[in-house]
Tab-separated table of C-alpha atoms in Angstrom:
chain	number	residue	atom	x	y	z
A	27	UNK	CA	-0.024	-0.324	-0.149
A	28	UNK	CA	1.849	3.418	-0.757
A	29	UNK	CA	1.463	6.885	1.236
A	30	UNK	CA	-0.758	8.334	-0.974
A	31	UNK	CA	-3.836	5.423	-0.628
A	32	UNK	CA	-3.203	5.157	2.956
A	33	UNK	CA	-6.419	7.363	4.916
A	34	UNK	CA	-5.398	9.468	7.852
A	35	UNK	CA	-1.631	9.511	7.502
A	36	UNK	CA	-0.236	12.539	8.805
A	37	UNK	CA	3.259	14.121	7.848
A	38	UNK	CA	4.771	13.040	11.078
A	39	UNK	CA	3.844	9.632	10.498
A	40	UNK	CA	4.761	9.873	6.924
A	41	UNK	CA	8.542	10.578	8.469
A	42	UNK	CA	8.754	7.817	10.815
A	43	UNK	CA	7.386	5.530	7.864
A	44	UNK	CA	10.228	6.494	5.419
A	45	UNK	CA	12.532	6.485	8.849
A	46	UNK	CA	11.814	3.294	9.099
A	47	UNK	CA	12.182	1.663	5.753
A	48	UNK	CA	15.486	3.473	6.101
A	49	UNK	CA	16.391	0.384	8.517
A	50	UNK	CA	15.101	-2.316	7.448
A	51	UNK	CA	17.836	-3.396	5.300
A	52	UNK	CA	20.757	-2.995	8.140
A	53	UNK	CA	23.593	-4.624	8.389
A	54	UNK	CA	26.695	-4.605	10.513
A	55	UNK	CA	30.104	-6.685	10.452
A	56	UNK	CA	31.355	-9.430	13.014
A	57	UNK	CA	34.567	-7.158	13.484
A	58	UNK	CA	31.972	-4.350	14.990
A	59	UNK	CA	30.194	-6.488	16.752
A	60	UNK	CA	32.897	-8.746	18.393
A	61	UNK	CA	35.483	-5.279	17.805
A	62	UNK	CA	38.319	-6.769	16.067
A	63	UNK	CA	39.969	-4.510	14.099
A	64	UNK	CA	40.380	-5.443	10.042
A	65	UNK	CA	41.606	-4.583	6.902
A	66	UNK	CA	38.313	-2.602	6.355
A	67	UNK	CA	37.889	-0.881	9.435
A	68	UNK	CA	40.124	1.594	11.435
A	69	UNK	CA	39.568	2.892	15.157
A	70	UNK	CA	39.734	6.262	16.270
A	71	UNK	CA	38.922	7.506	19.738
A	72	UNK	CA	36.089	10.473	20.049
A	73	UNK	CA	34.351	12.537	22.892
A	74	UNK	CA	30.837	13.458	24.317
A	75	UNK	CA	31.448	16.319	26.751
A	76	UNK	CA	34.670	15.303	28.393
A	77	UNK	CA	33.665	11.638	28.114
A	78	UNK	CA	35.472	9.288	26.110
A	79	UNK	CA	34.544	6.872	22.940
A	80	UNK	CA	35.926	3.967	21.772
A	81	UNK	CA	35.005	4.393	17.429
A	82	UNK	CA	35.389	1.530	15.283
A	83	UNK	CA	34.805	3.209	11.192
A	84	UNK	CA	34.009	0.293	9.546
A	85	UNK	CA	32.566	-0.431	5.994
A	86	UNK	CA	31.321	-3.902	6.767
A	87	UNK	CA	27.800	-2.119	8.139
A	88	UNK	CA	24.827	-0.714	6.854
A	89	UNK	CA	24.391	1.728	9.297
A	90	UNK	CA	25.919	3.467	12.855
A	91	UNK	CA	25.413	1.898	16.125
A	92	UNK	CA	26.351	2.711	19.446
A	93	UNK	CA	26.568	0.212	22.619
A	94	UNK	CA	23.455	0.154	24.512
A	95	UNK	CA	25.383	0.386	27.846
A	96	UNK	CA	27.372	3.548	26.576
A	97	UNK	CA	24.060	5.762	25.489
A	98	UNK	CA	23.155	5.185	29.262
A	99	UNK	CA	25.893	5.982	30.736
A	100	UNK	CA	25.628	8.841	28.389
A	101	UNK	CA	22.030	10.040	29.126
A	102	UNK	CA	21.205	10.136	25.449
A	103	UNK	CA	17.795	10.424	24.625
A	104	UNK	CA	16.464	7.182	23.134
A	105	UNK	CA	13.326	7.359	20.698
A	106	UNK	CA	11.290	3.528	20.161
A	107	UNK	CA	11.190	2.365	16.476
A	108	UNK	CA	9.348	-0.445	16.097
A	109	UNK	CA	11.781	-3.648	16.527
A	110	UNK	CA	13.701	-4.840	13.656
A	111	UNK	CA	16.408	-7.545	12.915
A	112	UNK	CA	19.583	-6.067	12.390
A	113	UNK	CA	21.774	-8.728	10.258
A	114	UNK	CA	25.424	-9.534	11.342
A	115	UNK	CA	27.855	-11.175	8.458
A	116	UNK	CA	27.639	-14.588	9.920
A	117	UNK	CA	24.424	-15.259	9.537
A	118	UNK	CA	23.307	-14.290	12.676
A	119	UNK	CA	20.672	-11.421	13.743
A	120	UNK	CA	19.819	-9.071	16.073
A	121	UNK	CA	16.931	-7.518	17.680
A	122	UNK	CA	16.910	-3.352	17.533
A	123	UNK	CA	14.453	-1.233	18.812
A	124	UNK	CA	16.104	1.497	19.656
A	125	UNK	CA	17.491	4.754	18.363
A	126	UNK	CA	19.448	7.958	18.969
A	127	UNK	CA	18.270	10.882	16.751
A	128	UNK	CA	20.673	13.595	15.969
A	129	UNK	CA	24.012	12.697	18.569
A	130	UNK	CA	26.721	14.637	18.797
A	131	UNK	CA	30.085	13.802	19.567
A	132	UNK	CA	33.627	15.345	18.511
A	133	UNK	CA	36.432	13.427	16.626
A	134	UNK	CA	40.353	15.041	16.880
A	135	UNK	CA	38.904	18.763	17.014
A	136	UNK	CA	36.416	18.098	14.582
A	137	UNK	CA	32.247	17.706	15.343
A	138	UNK	CA	29.976	15.318	13.752
A	139	UNK	CA	26.025	14.306	13.893
A	140	UNK	CA	24.028	11.269	12.565
A	141	UNK	CA	21.405	8.194	13.655
A	142	UNK	CA	22.511	5.824	16.129
A	143	UNK	CA	21.296	2.883	16.809
A	144	UNK	CA	21.457	0.702	19.812
A	145	UNK	CA	23.040	-2.824	19.743
A	146	UNK	CA	25.375	-4.696	22.803
A	147	UNK	CA	28.528	-3.934	21.123
A	148	UNK	CA	31.699	-5.961	22.117
A	149	UNK	CA	34.998	-3.194	22.394
A	150	UNK	CA	33.955	-0.647	20.558
A	151	UNK	CA	31.393	2.158	21.960
A	152	UNK	CA	30.250	3.140	18.452
A	153	UNK	CA	30.206	1.786	15.090
A	154	UNK	CA	30.677	4.261	12.708
A	155	UNK	CA	29.007	2.323	8.861
A	156	UNK	CA	27.873	2.944	5.050
A	157	UNK	CA	25.416	5.479	6.821
A	158	UNK	CA	27.588	7.522	7.590
A	159	UNK	CA	30.450	7.514	5.125
A	160	UNK	CA	27.713	8.298	2.354
A	161	UNK	CA	27.062	11.731	3.717
A	162	UNK	CA	30.844	12.545	3.837
A	163	UNK	CA	31.618	12.899	-0.164
A	164	UNK	CA	35.491	11.993	-1.668
A	165	UNK	CA	37.160	9.998	1.304
A	166	UNK	CA	40.347	9.072	0.880
A	167	UNK	CA	40.811	6.501	3.304
A	168	UNK	CA	44.786	5.017	3.432
A	169	UNK	CA	44.236	1.566	4.900
A	170	UNK	CA	48.167	0.624	5.394
A	171	UNK	CA	48.796	4.270	7.490
A	172	UNK	CA	45.461	3.980	9.402
A	173	UNK	CA	44.164	7.682	7.689
A	174	UNK	CA	40.827	9.094	6.093
A	175	UNK	CA	40.544	12.379	4.404
A	176	UNK	CA	37.297	13.679	4.009
A	177	UNK	CA	35.691	17.253	3.884
A	178	UNK	CA	33.272	17.899	6.429
A	179	UNK	CA	31.635	21.123	6.859
A	180	UNK	CA	33.546	23.061	4.008
A	181	UNK	CA	36.744	22.104	6.534
A	182	UNK	CA	39.018	19.028	5.186
A	183	UNK	CA	39.531	17.049	8.110
A	184	UNK	CA	41.987	14.385	8.686
A	185	UNK	CA	41.382	11.550	11.056
A	186	UNK	CA	44.301	8.958	12.246
A	187	UNK	CA	43.640	5.546	13.687
A	188	UNK	CA	44.970	4.042	16.337
A	189	UNK	CA	48.071	1.282	15.830
A	190	UNK	CA	46.393	-2.739	17.792
A	191	UNK	CA	47.855	-3.132	20.946
A	192	UNK	CA	51.040	-5.484	21.436
A	193	UNK	CA	51.247	-7.684	24.329
A	194	UNK	CA	53.422	-7.216	27.301
A	195	UNK	CA	54.375	-8.685	30.352
A	196	UNK	CA	53.427	-6.985	33.910
A	197	UNK	CA	54.817	-7.682	37.463
A	198	UNK	CA	53.109	-9.062	40.278
A	199	UNK	CA	52.898	-5.520	42.318
A	200	UNK	CA	51.106	-3.998	39.318
A	201	UNK	CA	48.870	-7.019	38.333
A	202	UNK	CA	47.560	-7.056	42.281
A	203	UNK	CA	47.055	-3.320	41.479
A	204	UNK	CA	44.643	-4.038	38.325
A	205	UNK	CA	43.158	-6.441	40.558
A	206	UNK	CA	42.431	-4.068	42.229
A	207	UNK	CA	41.050	-1.420	40.656
A	208	UNK	CA	37.551	-0.808	38.894
A	209	UNK	CA	36.593	-3.032	35.965
A	210	UNK	CA	36.595	-5.874	34.623
A	211	UNK	CA	39.325	-8.835	32.826
A	212	UNK	CA	37.892	-10.258	30.146
A	213	UNK	CA	40.536	-12.435	29.098
A	214	UNK	CA	44.013	-13.228	30.450
A	215	UNK	CA	46.544	-14.536	28.584
A	216	UNK	CA	49.580	-17.216	30.613
A	217	UNK	CA	53.024	-18.455	28.118
A	218	UNK	CA	55.712	-20.669	29.937
A	219	UNK	CA	58.671	-18.509	30.256
A	220	UNK	CA	62.020	-19.263	31.274
A	221	UNK	CA	61.329	-20.186	35.330
A	222	UNK	CA	65.067	-18.938	36.526
A	223	UNK	CA	64.528	-15.535	36.229
A	224	UNK	CA	60.981	-15.681	36.937
A	225	UNK	CA	59.606	-15.099	40.298
A	226	UNK	CA	57.303	-17.433	41.012
A	227	UNK	CA	53.406	-16.090	41.821
A	228	UNK	CA	51.074	-17.504	44.208
A	229	UNK	CA	47.909	-16.485	43.323
A	230	UNK	CA	45.617	-14.919	46.529
A	231	UNK	CA	41.885	-15.337	47.063
A	232	UNK	CA	40.500	-12.118	48.983
A	233	UNK	CA	37.172	-13.295	50.686
A	234	UNK	CA	34.558	-10.435	52.066
A	235	UNK	CA	33.249	-11.521	55.351
A	236	UNK	CA	30.715	-10.780	56.718
A	237	UNK	CA	29.256	-9.277	60.499
A	238	UNK	CA	25.955	-9.679	61.093
A	239	UNK	CA	24.420	-7.931	64.288
A	240	UNK	CA	22.594	-10.615	66.569
A	241	UNK	CA	19.084	-9.552	66.300
A	242	UNK	CA	19.443	-9.684	62.040
A	243	UNK	CA	21.229	-13.218	62.786
A	244	UNK	CA	17.994	-14.015	64.791
A	245	UNK	CA	15.846	-12.941	62.719
A	246	UNK	CA	17.492	-14.622	59.764
A	247	UNK	CA	16.922	-17.963	61.582
A	248	UNK	CA	13.442	-17.116	62.423
A	249	UNK	CA	12.795	-17.061	59.182
A	250	UNK	CA	15.053	-19.692	57.426
A	251	UNK	CA	11.990	-20.800	55.249
A	252	UNK	CA	12.375	-17.337	53.452
A	253	UNK	CA	15.958	-16.789	52.951
A	254	UNK	CA	17.118	-20.406	51.686
A	255	UNK	CA	17.291	-21.587	48.166
A	256	UNK	CA	14.328	-22.333	45.788
A	257	UNK	CA	13.761	-26.190	45.792
A	258	UNK	CA	11.086	-26.112	43.692
A	259	UNK	CA	7.395	-24.385	42.104
A	260	UNK	CA	4.274	-23.638	44.693
A	261	UNK	CA	1.147	-25.389	44.784
A	262	UNK	CA	-0.292	-25.885	42.777
A	263	UNK	CA	-3.718	-23.403	43.119
A	264	UNK	CA	-6.262	-23.204	40.100
A	265	UNK	CA	-8.211	-20.297	40.571
A	266	UNK	CA	-5.106	-17.967	40.926
A	267	UNK	CA	-2.657	-19.668	38.065
A	268	UNK	CA	-0.324	-17.140	36.066
A	269	UNK	CA	-1.851	-17.345	32.535
A	270	UNK	CA	-1.238	-15.640	29.309
A	271	UNK	CA	-4.184	-14.774	27.712
A	272	UNK	CA	-2.462	-13.397	23.619
A	273	UNK	CA	-5.029	-10.997	21.280
A	274	UNK	CA	-6.887	-12.676	18.630
A	275	UNK	CA	-4.881	-12.839	15.574
A	276	UNK	CA	-1.524	-13.040	17.440
A	277	UNK	CA	1.164	-15.160	15.987
A	278	UNK	CA	3.853	-17.514	16.994
A	279	UNK	CA	6.849	-14.482	18.837
A	280	UNK	CA	9.840	-16.438	18.327
A	281	UNK	CA	12.948	-13.607	18.595
A	282	UNK	CA	16.973	-14.764	18.283
A	283	UNK	CA	18.520	-14.805	21.195
A	284	UNK	CA	21.017	-12.494	21.209
A	285	UNK	CA	24.978	-12.688	20.707
A	286	UNK	CA	26.601	-12.929	23.957
A	287	UNK	CA	30.187	-13.013	24.649
A	288	UNK	CA	31.403	-16.716	25.855
A	289	UNK	CA	31.975	-15.518	29.833
A	290	UNK	CA	28.025	-14.778	29.440
A	291	UNK	CA	27.200	-17.199	28.022
A	292	UNK	CA	28.610	-19.606	30.288
A	293	UNK	CA	26.998	-17.764	32.929
A	294	UNK	CA	23.637	-18.406	31.360
A	295	UNK	CA	24.185	-22.098	30.981
A	296	UNK	CA	24.886	-22.145	34.778
A	297	UNK	CA	21.473	-20.265	35.844
A	298	UNK	CA	19.839	-22.457	33.819
A	299	UNK	CA	21.388	-25.775	34.696
A	300	UNK	CA	20.151	-24.565	38.069
A	301	UNK	CA	16.861	-23.724	37.763
A	302	UNK	CA	15.875	-27.268	36.573
A	303	UNK	CA	17.627	-28.514	39.576
A	304	UNK	CA	15.709	-26.598	41.600
A	305	UNK	CA	12.534	-27.229	39.590
A	306	UNK	CA	11.731	-23.478	38.722
A	307	UNK	CA	11.872	-23.516	35.310
A	308	UNK	CA	10.885	-27.211	33.169
A	309	UNK	CA	12.350	-27.925	28.682
A	310	UNK	CA	9.884	-27.230	27.073
A	311	UNK	CA	8.840	-27.394	23.012
A	312	UNK	CA	6.682	-24.505	22.885
A	313	UNK	CA	6.827	-22.445	19.307
A	314	UNK	CA	7.254	-19.411	21.369
A	315	UNK	CA	10.840	-17.518	22.700
A	316	UNK	CA	12.378	-15.054	23.856
A	317	UNK	CA	16.201	-13.264	24.517
A	318	UNK	CA	17.205	-13.368	27.251
A	319	UNK	CA	19.587	-10.082	28.789
A	320	UNK	CA	21.999	-10.720	31.565
A	321	UNK	CA	22.578	-7.974	34.756
A	322	UNK	CA	25.350	-7.155	37.128
A	323	UNK	CA	24.527	-7.144	40.193
A	324	UNK	CA	26.117	-4.547	43.057
A	325	UNK	CA	28.095	-8.132	44.254
A	326	UNK	CA	29.272	-9.166	41.581
A	327	UNK	CA	26.698	-12.285	40.788
A	328	UNK	CA	24.343	-11.959	37.484
A	329	UNK	CA	20.859	-11.646	37.152
A	330	UNK	CA	19.333	-13.718	34.521
A	331	UNK	CA	16.275	-11.399	32.896
A	332	UNK	CA	13.639	-12.418	30.150
A	333	UNK	CA	12.884	-10.208	27.379
A	334	UNK	CA	9.095	-10.617	27.225
A	335	UNK	CA	8.180	-7.040	25.388
A	336	UNK	CA	7.258	-8.242	22.017
A	337	UNK	CA	5.398	-10.923	23.619
A	338	UNK	CA	4.093	-8.149	26.174
A	339	UNK	CA	2.814	-6.371	23.410
A	340	UNK	CA	0.590	-8.756	22.068
A	341	UNK	CA	-1.157	-9.745	25.481
A	342	UNK	CA	-4.450	-9.410	26.730
A	343	UNK	CA	-3.565	-6.719	30.122
A	344	UNK	CA	-4.831	-7.575	33.439
A	345	UNK	CA	-6.833	-4.513	35.020
A	346	UNK	CA	-6.954	-3.957	38.757
A	347	UNK	CA	-7.394	-0.365	40.839
A	348	UNK	CA	-5.085	1.809	41.446
A	349	UNK	CA	-4.633	1.632	45.950
A	350	UNK	CA	-5.324	5.268	47.085
A	351	UNK	CA	-2.254	6.596	48.316
A	352	UNK	CA	-3.647	7.601	51.811
A	353	UNK	CA	-5.150	3.514	52.559
A	354	UNK	CA	-1.569	2.486	51.813
A	355	UNK	CA	-0.055	4.927	54.281
A	356	UNK	CA	-2.450	4.016	56.573
A	357	UNK	CA	-1.847	0.015	56.876
A	358	UNK	CA	1.974	1.490	57.726
A	359	UNK	CA	0.872	2.756	61.145
A	360	UNK	CA	2.728	1.661	63.872
A	361	UNK	CA	5.434	-0.005	61.923
A	362	UNK	CA	8.835	0.753	63.196
A	363	UNK	CA	11.271	-1.318	60.896
A	364	UNK	CA	12.063	-1.530	57.371
A	365	UNK	CA	13.409	-4.400	55.261
A	366	UNK	CA	14.057	-4.746	52.010
A	367	UNK	CA	15.504	-7.755	50.428
A	368	UNK	CA	17.738	-8.373	47.092
A	369	UNK	CA	15.566	-11.348	44.919
A	370	UNK	CA	17.493	-13.119	43.648
A	371	UNK	CA	15.203	-13.435	40.345
A	372	UNK	CA	12.274	-10.856	39.985
A	373	UNK	CA	9.507	-13.904	39.113
A	374	UNK	CA	10.672	-16.007	41.947
């Protein structure tokens, strides 16, 4: 159906439809997802205010992308678009439903502006693809010297890429400082060296001992069944058991899983095996599927969340009256102690 045949379509809706058609063919290279530099990419450093931005210039990606976590840290204004598939060079597909319009950043003294899609990226904060290159005009790109020259707003711009970093050995004291610094170590390479000239390093495990007040300990012991790990599902209650009613005409909702790093994949498999053993989940042959998202908690452990947004849109919503705030406050009359329990999983 053409826009002329559609009735009641406003100019704003036409712009949204045109934009969504434009991103339907989005593709991102495997190098951009994994943060690997190749012959058709170049790394540069950018800035948003005083915050640093690691940018990958990639001719193998069709659109511009920014890491989801980086966008949250920059507190960017994010708009929602119709969920779409972004093809990965290895044949996989990612789901994208967020975009930042008019994202502004600086690279080596020059200011740039472009629309960027939100995806989970590894190794880079932002990827600039053909969508960005096509607005530059003629580009002189020297992959051997890692330089790029073009004109922007009438000025000649020359970008210089960063060379690949080489591995280097560090001392035990430096390693100890890195382990205590803020951040995470994703990969550690160990190889044999001359034992005669290398001091022996004994790894130490630092444990955190938590001391509880005697009153708190007494409460924990009194309500042991509340704080122990779940062993099985609650008993069946026919009148209150959960059920999902779908809107009429809803097709099977089957979303491909996101791409995960090796560490996250191992965590997901471990959590699934643990829940299977506890009996809170069971094997299913359902055609419906939703991707998993891992969220890191303050104590360093992982919470597994299921992205049910697509299913929620097709679900018939239950209606309940909103409680009156005065009645809720009245229920707190006489209360002296308040506590907060960090639930291991929201749906438990």
